[in-house]
PDB file of C-alpha atoms in Angstrom:
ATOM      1  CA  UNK A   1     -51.957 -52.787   0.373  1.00  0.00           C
ATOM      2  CA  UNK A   2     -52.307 -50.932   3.577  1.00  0.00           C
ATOM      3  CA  UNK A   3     -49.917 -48.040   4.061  1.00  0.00           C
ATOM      4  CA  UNK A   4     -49.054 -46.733   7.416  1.00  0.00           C
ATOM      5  CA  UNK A   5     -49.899 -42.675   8.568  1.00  0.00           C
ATOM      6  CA  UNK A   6     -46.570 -41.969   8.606  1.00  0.00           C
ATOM      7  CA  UNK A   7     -44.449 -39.222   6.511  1.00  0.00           C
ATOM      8  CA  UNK A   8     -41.417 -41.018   6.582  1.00  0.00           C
ATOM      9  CA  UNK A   9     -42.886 -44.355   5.379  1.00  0.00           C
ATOM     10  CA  UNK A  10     -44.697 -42.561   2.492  1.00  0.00           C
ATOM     11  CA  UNK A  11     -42.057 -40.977   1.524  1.00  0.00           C
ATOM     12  CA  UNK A  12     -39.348 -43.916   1.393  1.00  0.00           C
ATOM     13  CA  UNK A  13     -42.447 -46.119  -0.620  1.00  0.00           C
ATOM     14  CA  UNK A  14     -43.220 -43.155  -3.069  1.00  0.00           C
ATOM     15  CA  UNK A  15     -39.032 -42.407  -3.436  1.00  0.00           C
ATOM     16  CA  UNK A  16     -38.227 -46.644  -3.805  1.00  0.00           C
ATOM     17  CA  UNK A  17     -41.969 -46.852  -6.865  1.00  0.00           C
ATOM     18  CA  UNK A  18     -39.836 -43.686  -8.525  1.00  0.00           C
ATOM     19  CA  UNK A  19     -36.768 -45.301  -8.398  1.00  0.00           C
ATOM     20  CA  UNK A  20     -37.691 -48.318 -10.010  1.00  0.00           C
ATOM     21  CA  UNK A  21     -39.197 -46.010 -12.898  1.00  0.00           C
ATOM     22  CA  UNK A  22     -36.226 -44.304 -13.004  1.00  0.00           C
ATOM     23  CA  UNK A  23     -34.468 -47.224 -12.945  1.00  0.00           C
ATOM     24  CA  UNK A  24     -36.824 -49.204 -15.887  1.00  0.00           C
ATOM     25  CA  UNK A  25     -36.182 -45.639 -18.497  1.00  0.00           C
ATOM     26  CA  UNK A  26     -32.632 -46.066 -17.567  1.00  0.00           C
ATOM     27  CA  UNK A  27     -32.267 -49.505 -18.679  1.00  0.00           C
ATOM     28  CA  UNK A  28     -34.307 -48.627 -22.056  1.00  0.00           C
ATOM     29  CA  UNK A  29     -32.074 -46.164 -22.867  1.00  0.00           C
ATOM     30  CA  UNK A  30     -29.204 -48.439 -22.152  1.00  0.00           C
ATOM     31  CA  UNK A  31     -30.509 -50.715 -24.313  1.00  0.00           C
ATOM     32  CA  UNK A  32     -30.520 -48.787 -27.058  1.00  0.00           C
ATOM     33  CA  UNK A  33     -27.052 -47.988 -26.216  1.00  0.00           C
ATOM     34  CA  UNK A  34     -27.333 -44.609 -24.981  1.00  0.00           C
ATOM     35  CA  UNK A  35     -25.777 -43.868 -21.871  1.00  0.00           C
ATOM     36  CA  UNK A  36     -22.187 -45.187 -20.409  1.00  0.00           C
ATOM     37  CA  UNK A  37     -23.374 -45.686 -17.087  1.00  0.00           C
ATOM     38  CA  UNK A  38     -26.576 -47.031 -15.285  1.00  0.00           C
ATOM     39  CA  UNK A  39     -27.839 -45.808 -12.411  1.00  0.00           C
ATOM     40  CA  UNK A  40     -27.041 -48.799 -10.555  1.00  0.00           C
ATOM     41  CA  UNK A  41     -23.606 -48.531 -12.064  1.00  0.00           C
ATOM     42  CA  UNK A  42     -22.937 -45.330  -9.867  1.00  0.00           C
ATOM     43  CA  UNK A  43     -24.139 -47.535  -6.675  1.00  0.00           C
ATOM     44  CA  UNK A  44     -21.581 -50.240  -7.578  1.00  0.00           C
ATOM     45  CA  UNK A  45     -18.576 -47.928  -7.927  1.00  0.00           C
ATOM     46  CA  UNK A  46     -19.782 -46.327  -4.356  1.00  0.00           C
ATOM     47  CA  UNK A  47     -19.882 -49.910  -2.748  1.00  0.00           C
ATOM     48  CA  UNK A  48     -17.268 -51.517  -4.987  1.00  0.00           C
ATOM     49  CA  UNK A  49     -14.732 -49.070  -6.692  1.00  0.00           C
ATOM     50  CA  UNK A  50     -15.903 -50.197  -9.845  1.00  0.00           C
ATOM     51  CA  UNK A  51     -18.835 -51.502 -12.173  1.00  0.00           C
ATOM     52  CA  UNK A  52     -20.351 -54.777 -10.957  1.00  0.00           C
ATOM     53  CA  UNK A  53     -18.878 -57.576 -12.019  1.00  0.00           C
ATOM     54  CA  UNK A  54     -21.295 -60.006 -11.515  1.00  0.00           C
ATOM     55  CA  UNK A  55     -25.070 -60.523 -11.345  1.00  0.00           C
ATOM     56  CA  UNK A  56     -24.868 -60.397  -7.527  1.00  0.00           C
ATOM     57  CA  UNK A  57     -22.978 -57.441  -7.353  1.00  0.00           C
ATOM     58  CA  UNK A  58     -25.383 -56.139  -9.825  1.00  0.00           C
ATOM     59  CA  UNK A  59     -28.227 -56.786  -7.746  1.00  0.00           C
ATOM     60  CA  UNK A  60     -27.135 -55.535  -4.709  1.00  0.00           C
ATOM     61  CA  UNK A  61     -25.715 -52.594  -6.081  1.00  0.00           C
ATOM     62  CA  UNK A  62     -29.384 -51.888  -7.497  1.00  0.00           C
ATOM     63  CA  UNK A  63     -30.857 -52.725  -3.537  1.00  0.00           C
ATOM     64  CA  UNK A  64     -28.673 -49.934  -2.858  1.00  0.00           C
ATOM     65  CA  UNK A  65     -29.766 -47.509  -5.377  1.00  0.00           C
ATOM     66  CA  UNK A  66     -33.688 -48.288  -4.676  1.00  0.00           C
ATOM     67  CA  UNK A  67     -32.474 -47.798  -0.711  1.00  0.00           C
ATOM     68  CA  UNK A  68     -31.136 -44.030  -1.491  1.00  0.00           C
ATOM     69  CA  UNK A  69     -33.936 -43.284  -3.973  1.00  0.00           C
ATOM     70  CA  UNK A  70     -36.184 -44.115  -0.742  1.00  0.00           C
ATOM     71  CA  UNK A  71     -34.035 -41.926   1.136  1.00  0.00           C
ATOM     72  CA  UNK A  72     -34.566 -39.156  -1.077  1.00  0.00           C
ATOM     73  CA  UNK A  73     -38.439 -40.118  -1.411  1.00  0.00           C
ATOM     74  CA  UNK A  74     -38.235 -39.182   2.680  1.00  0.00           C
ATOM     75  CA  UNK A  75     -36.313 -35.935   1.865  1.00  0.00           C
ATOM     76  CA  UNK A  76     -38.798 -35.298  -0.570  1.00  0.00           C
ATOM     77  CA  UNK A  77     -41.508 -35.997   1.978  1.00  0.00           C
ATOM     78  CA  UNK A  78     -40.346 -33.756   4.499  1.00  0.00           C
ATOM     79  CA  UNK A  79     -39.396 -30.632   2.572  1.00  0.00           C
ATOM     80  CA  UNK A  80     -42.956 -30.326   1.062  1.00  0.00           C
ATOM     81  CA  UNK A  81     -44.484 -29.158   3.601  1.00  0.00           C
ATOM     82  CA  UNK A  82     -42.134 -26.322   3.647  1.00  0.00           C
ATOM     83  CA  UNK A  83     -44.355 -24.870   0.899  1.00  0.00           C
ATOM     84  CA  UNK A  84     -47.728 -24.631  -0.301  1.00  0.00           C
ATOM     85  CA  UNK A  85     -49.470 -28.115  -1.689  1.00  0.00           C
ATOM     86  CA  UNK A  86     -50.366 -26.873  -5.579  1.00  0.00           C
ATOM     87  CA  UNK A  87     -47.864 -27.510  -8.474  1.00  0.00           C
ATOM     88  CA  UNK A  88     -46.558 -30.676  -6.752  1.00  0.00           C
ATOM     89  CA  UNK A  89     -45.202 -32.680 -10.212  1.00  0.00           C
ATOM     90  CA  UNK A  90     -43.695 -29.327 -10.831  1.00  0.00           C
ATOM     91  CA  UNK A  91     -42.212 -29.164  -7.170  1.00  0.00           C
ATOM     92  CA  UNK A  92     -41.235 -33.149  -7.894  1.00  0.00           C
ATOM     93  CA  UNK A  93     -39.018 -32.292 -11.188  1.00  0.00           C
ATOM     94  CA  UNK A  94     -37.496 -29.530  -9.726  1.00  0.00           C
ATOM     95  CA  UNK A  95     -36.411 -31.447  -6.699  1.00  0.00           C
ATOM     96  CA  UNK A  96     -35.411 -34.629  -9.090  1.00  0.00           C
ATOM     97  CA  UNK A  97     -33.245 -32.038 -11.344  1.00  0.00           C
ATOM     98  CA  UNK A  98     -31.748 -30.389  -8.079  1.00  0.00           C
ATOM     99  CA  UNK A  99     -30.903 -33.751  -6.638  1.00  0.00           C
ATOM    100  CA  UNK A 100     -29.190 -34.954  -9.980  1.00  0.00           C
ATOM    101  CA  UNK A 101     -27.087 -31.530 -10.048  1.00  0.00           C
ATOM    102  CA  UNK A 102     -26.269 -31.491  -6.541  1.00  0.00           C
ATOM    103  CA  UNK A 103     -25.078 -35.202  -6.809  1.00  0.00           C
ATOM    104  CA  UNK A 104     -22.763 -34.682 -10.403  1.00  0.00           C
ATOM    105  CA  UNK A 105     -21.238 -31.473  -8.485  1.00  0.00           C
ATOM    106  CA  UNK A 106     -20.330 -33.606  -5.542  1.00  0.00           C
ATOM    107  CA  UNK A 107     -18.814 -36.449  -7.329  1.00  0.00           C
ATOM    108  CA  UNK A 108     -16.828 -33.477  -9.701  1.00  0.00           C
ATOM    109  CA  UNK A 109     -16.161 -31.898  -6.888  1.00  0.00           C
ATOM    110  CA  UNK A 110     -14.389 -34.476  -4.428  1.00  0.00           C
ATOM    111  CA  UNK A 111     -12.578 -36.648  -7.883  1.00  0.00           C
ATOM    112  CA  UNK A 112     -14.949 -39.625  -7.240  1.00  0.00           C
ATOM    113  CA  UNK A 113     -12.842 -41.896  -8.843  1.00  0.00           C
ATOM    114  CA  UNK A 114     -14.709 -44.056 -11.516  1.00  0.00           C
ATOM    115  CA  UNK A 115     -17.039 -41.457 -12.241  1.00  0.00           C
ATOM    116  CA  UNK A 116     -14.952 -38.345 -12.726  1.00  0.00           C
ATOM    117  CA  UNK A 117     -15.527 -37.549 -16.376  1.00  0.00           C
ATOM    118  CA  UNK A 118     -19.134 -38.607 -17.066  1.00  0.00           C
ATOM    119  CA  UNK A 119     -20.266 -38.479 -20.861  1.00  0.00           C
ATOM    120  CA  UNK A 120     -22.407 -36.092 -22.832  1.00  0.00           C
ATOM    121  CA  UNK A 121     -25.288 -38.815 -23.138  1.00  0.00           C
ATOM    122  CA  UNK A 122     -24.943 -40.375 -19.802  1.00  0.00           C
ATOM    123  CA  UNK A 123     -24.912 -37.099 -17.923  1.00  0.00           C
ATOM    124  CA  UNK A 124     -28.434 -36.335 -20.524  1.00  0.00           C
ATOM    125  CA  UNK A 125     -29.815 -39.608 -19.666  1.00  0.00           C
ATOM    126  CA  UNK A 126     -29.132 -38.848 -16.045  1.00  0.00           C
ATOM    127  CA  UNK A 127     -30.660 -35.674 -15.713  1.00  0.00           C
ATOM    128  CA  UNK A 128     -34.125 -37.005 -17.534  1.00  0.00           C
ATOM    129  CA  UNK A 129     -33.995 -40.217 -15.253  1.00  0.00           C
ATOM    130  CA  UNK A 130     -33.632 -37.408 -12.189  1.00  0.00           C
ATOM    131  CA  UNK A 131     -36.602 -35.253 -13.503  1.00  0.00           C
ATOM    132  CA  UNK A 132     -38.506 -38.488 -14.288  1.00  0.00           C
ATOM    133  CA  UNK A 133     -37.740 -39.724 -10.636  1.00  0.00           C
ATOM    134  CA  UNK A 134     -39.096 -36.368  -9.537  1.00  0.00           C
ATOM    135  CA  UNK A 135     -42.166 -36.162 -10.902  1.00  0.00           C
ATOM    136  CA  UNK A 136     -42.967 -39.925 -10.016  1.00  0.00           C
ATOM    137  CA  UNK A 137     -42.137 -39.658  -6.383  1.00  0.00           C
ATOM    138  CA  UNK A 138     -44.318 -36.381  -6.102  1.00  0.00           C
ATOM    139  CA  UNK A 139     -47.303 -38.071  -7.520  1.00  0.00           C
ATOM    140  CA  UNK A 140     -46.519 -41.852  -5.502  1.00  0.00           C
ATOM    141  CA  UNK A 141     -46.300 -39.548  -2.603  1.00  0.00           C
ATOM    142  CA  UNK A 142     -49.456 -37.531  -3.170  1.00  0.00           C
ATOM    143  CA  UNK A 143     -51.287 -40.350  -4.063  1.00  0.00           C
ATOM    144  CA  UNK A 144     -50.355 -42.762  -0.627  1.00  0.00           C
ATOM    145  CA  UNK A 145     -50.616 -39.772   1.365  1.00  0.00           C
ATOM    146  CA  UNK A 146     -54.385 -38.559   0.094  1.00  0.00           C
ATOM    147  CA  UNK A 147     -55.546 -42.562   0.406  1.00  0.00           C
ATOM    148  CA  UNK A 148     -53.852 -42.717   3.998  1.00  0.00           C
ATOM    149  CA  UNK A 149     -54.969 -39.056   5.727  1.00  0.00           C
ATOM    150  CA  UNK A 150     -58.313 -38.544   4.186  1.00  0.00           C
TER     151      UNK A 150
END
C-alpha cells in the first residue's frame, strides 16, 4: 500500500489502525461482560441520544468513532513535532490517557446526557482502550512515516 508524504494523512491512517485496536480490546472486554458501554456506544449517544438500536446505527456510529480516532491520529501527528522524536510509545500513552481524561471531564462537565454517570469498569476499560489507542497510533504513525520520508 502506498502512503502519501503527508502529515495529516499519516496521522488520520495511524489514528483510524489504533482505533480499530482500540476498538477490537473493547469488544473483548465486552464480551466478557466487563464494561457498560462500548466505545462506539459513546458515538451513538453523540449522533443519536442514545445506544444504537440497530445494526445500522451500530455501524455508523462505529464509522464515526474510527472518523474521530483519525482525527485524533492527525492531532497526534501534529503535536509531535513539538518535542524531541525518542520515547514515542511513551509520548503515544500519555497522549491516549490525556485524550481519555480530557474527553470524561468534558462529558462530566457539560451533563452529556446518556453518559453522565459512567461505571467503575467502563470508565477502567476506557482508560486502557485510551492508553492502548495511544501507544498504537504512535507506533502506526512512526512506522508510515519512516517507510514514507526515508
Amino acid at each position: 500500500m502506498r502512503i502519501p508524504r503527508d502529515r495529516l494523512v499519516i496521522g488520520f491512517t495511524a489514528g483510524v489502525i489504533a482505533g480499530l485496536t482500540m476498538n477490537i480490546l473493547d469488544l473483548v472486554l465486552h464480551l466478557l461482560n466487563i464494561p457498560k458501554l462500548l466505545f462506539l456506544d459513546w458515538a451513538a449517544i453523540t449522533i443519536y441520544g442514545s445506544r444504537p438500536d440497530s445494526l445500522q446505527e451500530a455501524a455508523l456510529a462505529f464509522g464515526v468513532q474510527l472518523f474521530f480516532g483519525g482525527l485524533l491520529g492527525i492531532v497526534f501527528a501534529y503535536l509531535l513535532p513539538l518535542f524531541k522524536s525518542r520515547y514515542h510509545l511513551f509520548k503515544g500513552f500519555v497522549f491516549g490517557v490525556t485524550a481519555w481524561f480530557v474527553i470524561h471531564g468534558l462529558v462530566i462537565m457539560f451533563n452529556y446526557e446518556g453518559l453522565r454517570t459512567i461505571s467503575f469498569a467502563t470508565a477502567l476499560t476506557d482508560l486502557i482502550g485510551s492508553a492502548v489507542f495511544g501507544v498504537v497510533v504512535a507506533f502506526v504513525f512512526k512506522q508510515l512515516h519512516d517507510r514514507v520520508t526515508v
